[in-house]
XYZ file of C-alpha atoms in Angstrom:
265
model
C 37.941 -0.472 1.430
C 34.744 0.442 3.261
C 33.147 -1.978 5.682
C 30.000 -3.413 4.069
C 28.823 -5.497 7.020
C 25.177 -4.609 7.634
C 23.133 -3.692 10.629
C 20.496 -6.400 11.071
C 17.124 -5.326 12.461
C 14.766 -8.033 13.643
C 11.053 -7.903 14.451
C 8.038 -10.168 14.273
C 6.645 -8.004 11.462
C 6.929 -4.474 10.102
C 7.031 -2.733 13.474
C 10.797 -2.402 13.493
C 10.522 -0.046 10.536
C 9.846 2.678 13.104
C 13.319 1.978 14.505
C 14.837 1.759 11.038
C 13.612 5.277 10.286
C 15.675 6.656 13.185
C 18.702 4.562 12.236
C 18.533 5.870 8.670
C 18.560 9.408 10.040
C 21.505 8.746 12.379
C 23.606 6.446 10.155
C 22.445 7.175 6.598
C 25.064 5.047 4.837
C 24.681 1.951 7.007
C 23.859 -1.211 5.030
C 20.580 -2.603 6.334
C 19.086 -6.076 6.528
C 15.580 -5.913 7.957
C 14.058 -9.228 9.062
C 10.340 -9.725 9.604
C 9.572 -13.060 11.268
C 6.271 -13.559 9.517
C 6.717 -17.283 10.118
C 6.323 -16.659 13.851
C 4.017 -13.630 13.747
C 2.450 -12.429 16.005
C 4.723 -12.584 19.057
C 2.394 -10.764 21.437
C 0.046 -13.720 21.812
C 2.771 -16.365 22.173
C 4.102 -17.802 25.418
C 7.420 -16.769 26.906
C 8.746 -20.300 26.309
C 7.910 -20.148 22.600
C 9.652 -16.803 22.114
C 12.655 -17.776 24.255
C 13.217 -20.834 22.074
C 12.501 -19.288 18.681
C 14.306 -15.958 18.705
C 17.898 -16.983 19.612
C 17.831 -19.910 17.193
C 16.471 -17.798 14.354
C 18.921 -14.967 14.945
C 21.741 -17.502 14.939
C 20.744 -18.580 11.424
C 20.420 -14.984 10.287
C 23.828 -14.041 11.701
C 25.443 -16.900 9.786
C 23.761 -15.861 6.555
C 24.196 -12.079 6.649
C 27.284 -11.623 8.888
C 26.064 -8.400 10.523
C 28.285 -6.121 12.598
C 25.426 -5.609 15.068
C 21.875 -6.848 15.622
C 18.961 -4.718 16.778
C 16.029 -6.635 18.225
C 13.512 -4.013 17.145
C 10.701 -5.699 19.039
C 9.678 -5.011 22.627
C 8.180 -8.451 23.164
C 11.230 -10.336 21.894
C 13.567 -8.038 23.831
C 11.817 -8.316 27.165
C 11.722 -12.117 26.896
C 14.687 -13.299 24.793
C 17.374 -10.581 24.871
C 19.533 -12.331 27.466
C 19.334 -15.622 25.580
C 20.353 -13.979 22.310
C 23.336 -12.269 23.930
C 24.443 -15.599 25.375
C 24.112 -17.373 22.047
C 25.765 -14.813 19.728
C 29.194 -13.247 19.909
C 28.359 -9.800 18.524
C 26.719 -6.642 19.853
C 22.971 -6.983 20.450
C 20.789 -3.928 21.058
C 17.345 -4.514 22.513
C 14.203 -2.418 22.695
C 13.162 -1.109 26.109
C 9.725 0.380 26.860
C 10.341 4.134 27.119
C 9.063 4.469 30.682
C 11.995 6.622 31.808
C 11.480 9.444 29.265
C 7.727 9.226 29.770
C 8.141 9.785 33.511
C 10.487 12.683 32.835
C 7.865 14.358 30.645
C 4.636 13.594 32.503
C 3.092 16.525 34.386
C 0.084 14.659 35.770
C 2.296 11.750 36.967
C -0.025 9.255 35.266
C 1.524 7.282 32.413
C -0.005 4.809 30.003
C 1.912 1.839 28.603
C 0.470 0.509 25.366
C 2.073 -2.708 24.172
C 1.374 -6.286 23.220
C -0.219 -8.625 25.736
C 3.126 -10.377 26.222
C 5.064 -7.158 26.826
C 2.761 -5.448 29.305
C 2.681 -8.460 31.623
C 6.476 -8.788 31.857
C 8.222 -8.226 35.222
C 10.676 -6.102 33.232
C 7.963 -3.463 32.904
C 7.424 -3.611 36.668
C 11.139 -3.068 37.228
C 11.295 -0.091 34.881
C 8.253 1.446 36.556
C 9.770 1.096 40.027
C 13.149 2.390 38.913
C 12.109 5.337 36.780
C 8.454 6.110 37.562
C 8.021 5.304 41.245
C 6.075 8.521 41.807
C 3.739 7.827 38.879
C 0.624 5.778 38.365
C 1.517 3.473 35.475
C -1.454 1.988 33.645
C -1.042 -0.740 31.033
C -3.058 -2.078 28.147
C -2.138 -4.944 25.822
C -3.477 -4.929 22.296
C -2.903 -7.597 19.672
C -5.373 -5.795 17.418
C -3.209 -2.674 17.165
C -0.326 -4.776 15.839
C -2.618 -6.094 13.112
C -3.831 -2.567 12.347
C -0.258 -1.376 11.878
C 0.525 -4.319 9.617
C -2.581 -3.639 7.543
C -1.715 0.047 7.300
C 1.760 -0.740 5.943
C 0.168 -3.026 3.356
C -1.823 -0.039 2.158
C -5.154 -1.327 3.481
C -7.803 0.963 4.935
C -8.359 0.781 8.697
C -11.202 2.360 10.645
C -11.004 5.118 13.244
C -13.303 3.057 15.460
C -10.708 0.289 15.716
C -8.076 2.731 16.989
C -10.592 4.352 19.332
C -11.391 0.957 20.872
C -7.695 0.384 21.597
C -7.318 3.781 23.244
C -10.480 3.214 25.278
C -8.910 0.096 26.753
C -6.172 2.276 28.235
C -7.874 5.597 28.919
C -10.999 3.894 30.294
C -9.147 2.366 33.254
C -9.457 3.966 36.714
C -7.138 6.968 36.601
C -6.944 6.848 32.826
C -8.580 10.236 32.549
C -5.383 11.736 34.033
C -2.952 10.120 31.585
C -0.919 12.737 29.751
C 1.900 10.577 28.349
C 1.682 7.202 26.637
C 4.578 4.817 26.094
C 4.278 3.047 22.752
C 5.846 -0.185 24.004
C 5.615 -2.007 20.690
C 7.610 -0.909 17.687
C 4.542 -1.325 15.487
C 2.659 1.397 17.309
C 4.677 4.513 16.304
C 3.781 3.655 12.718
C 0.143 4.464 13.534
C 0.678 7.087 16.249
C -1.037 9.694 14.097
C -4.155 7.521 13.972
C -4.099 7.052 17.748
C -3.713 10.791 18.306
C -6.605 11.516 15.950
C -9.100 9.499 18.012
C -8.071 10.634 21.503
C -10.418 13.007 23.337
C -7.553 15.288 24.439
C -3.950 16.033 23.501
C -1.518 13.342 24.627
C 2.234 12.864 24.318
C 3.382 9.603 22.742
C 6.932 8.376 23.398
C 8.901 5.407 22.093
C 12.456 4.121 22.219
C 13.553 4.493 18.596
C 15.779 7.544 19.066
C 17.504 5.917 22.037
C 18.166 2.774 20.004
C 19.674 4.803 17.169
C 21.959 6.628 19.616
C 23.051 3.316 21.143
C 23.851 1.784 17.761
C 25.837 4.879 16.768
C 27.796 4.617 20.021
C 28.567 0.920 19.617
C 29.735 1.410 16.020
C 31.692 4.636 16.583
C 34.939 4.716 14.638
C 33.829 1.982 12.248
C 33.936 2.418 8.480
C 30.748 2.715 6.432
C 30.174 2.658 2.676
C 30.491 6.001 0.930
C 26.837 5.937 -0.131
C 23.690 4.100 0.963
C 23.104 0.708 -0.618
C 19.666 -0.802 -1.304
C 18.393 -2.360 1.904
C 17.219 -5.965 2.107
C 13.868 -7.023 3.565
C 13.920 -10.659 4.667
C 10.854 -12.729 5.505
C 11.159 -15.999 7.393
C 8.282 -17.716 5.579
C 6.812 -17.479 2.079
C 4.748 -14.325 1.705
C 2.861 -12.449 -0.968
C 4.361 -8.973 -0.943
C 1.487 -6.779 -2.054
C 2.156 -3.605 -4.038
C 1.200 -1.603 -0.953
C 3.685 -3.412 1.282
C 6.383 -3.205 -1.385
C 5.855 0.555 -1.613
C 6.039 0.908 2.174
C 9.266 -1.092 2.346
C 10.742 1.060 -0.399
C 9.930 4.184 1.607
C 12.312 2.851 4.271
C 15.028 2.079 1.713
C 14.282 -1.652 1.477
C 14.179 -2.408 -2.232
C 15.407 -6.014 -2.192
C 13.146 -8.771 -0.849
C 14.335 -12.226 0.212
C 12.925 -15.264 2.001
C 14.984 -17.112 4.592
C-alpha cells in the first residue's frame, strides 16, 4: 500500500502557497495539508516571545491531528524565530525557510542586495549571520513591510490592489542610501513571491527577485527520498486556525494550488 502521510506546510497566512507551488512541481503526488494561522496573523508585527511560544505549541497540535511525515515552516518570520524550538518539540523532520541571501549574492553584479521581508524577519540576527557568511563583499540593504503581506493576502482573495501601494513598498528599499545600485532583491517573506510581478511592474529598472522556494522543495525531496507516495495526487486540505469566511476569490486561489478541502482547527 502507498504511504498516505501528508506533507504539512505551515504559514501565518497564504504566503506559503509560493512554496507549495514548487513542492507540487517536485513531488506531484505528495498529499498536502496547508495550514494558515489566521488566528495568529500577522506574524511580522508580533514579538519574538509571542512567536516562540505560539508556533511550537500549534505545530504540536497539528502534528497530532494530521500525522505528517514532514513539516515545512513556509514562513520566514516563524523560521528565523521558532525553528529551533519546533525541532526540539517534535520528533519528525522540520524544514524551515531561510532568506535567500546566498543565491542573491551569487547572482548580484553590482554587489548591492536588497532584502524585503516582514519587520520581524529583517531585524533578526539570523539575517546578519547570513549576510556575513554569504554576502560579506556586498552591501545588504533591508526593508520591512507589513503592508506587502496584506497586499498579497488581498490579492489571493481576488481583491484589487493599487500600483501605488506596491511602489511605496519598493521606494522604502530602493530609496535608501545605495539603493539605486541594487540589482537583486531577496523576497524574504513567502507572501512576496505571490506578488513579485506587481513589484517588478512598478520598479524603475529591471531587477532580479530571488526566494527560497526551490531550495525548500529540493530539501523536502531529499529528506523523503525512497519513501512511497500515492499513485495519483489527492485533493489537498487547507486548514485555518480560527473561523474564517472563505470568499469565492480565496477559494478559487486555494483550488489553483490543489487545495479543494477546507477545514478549521
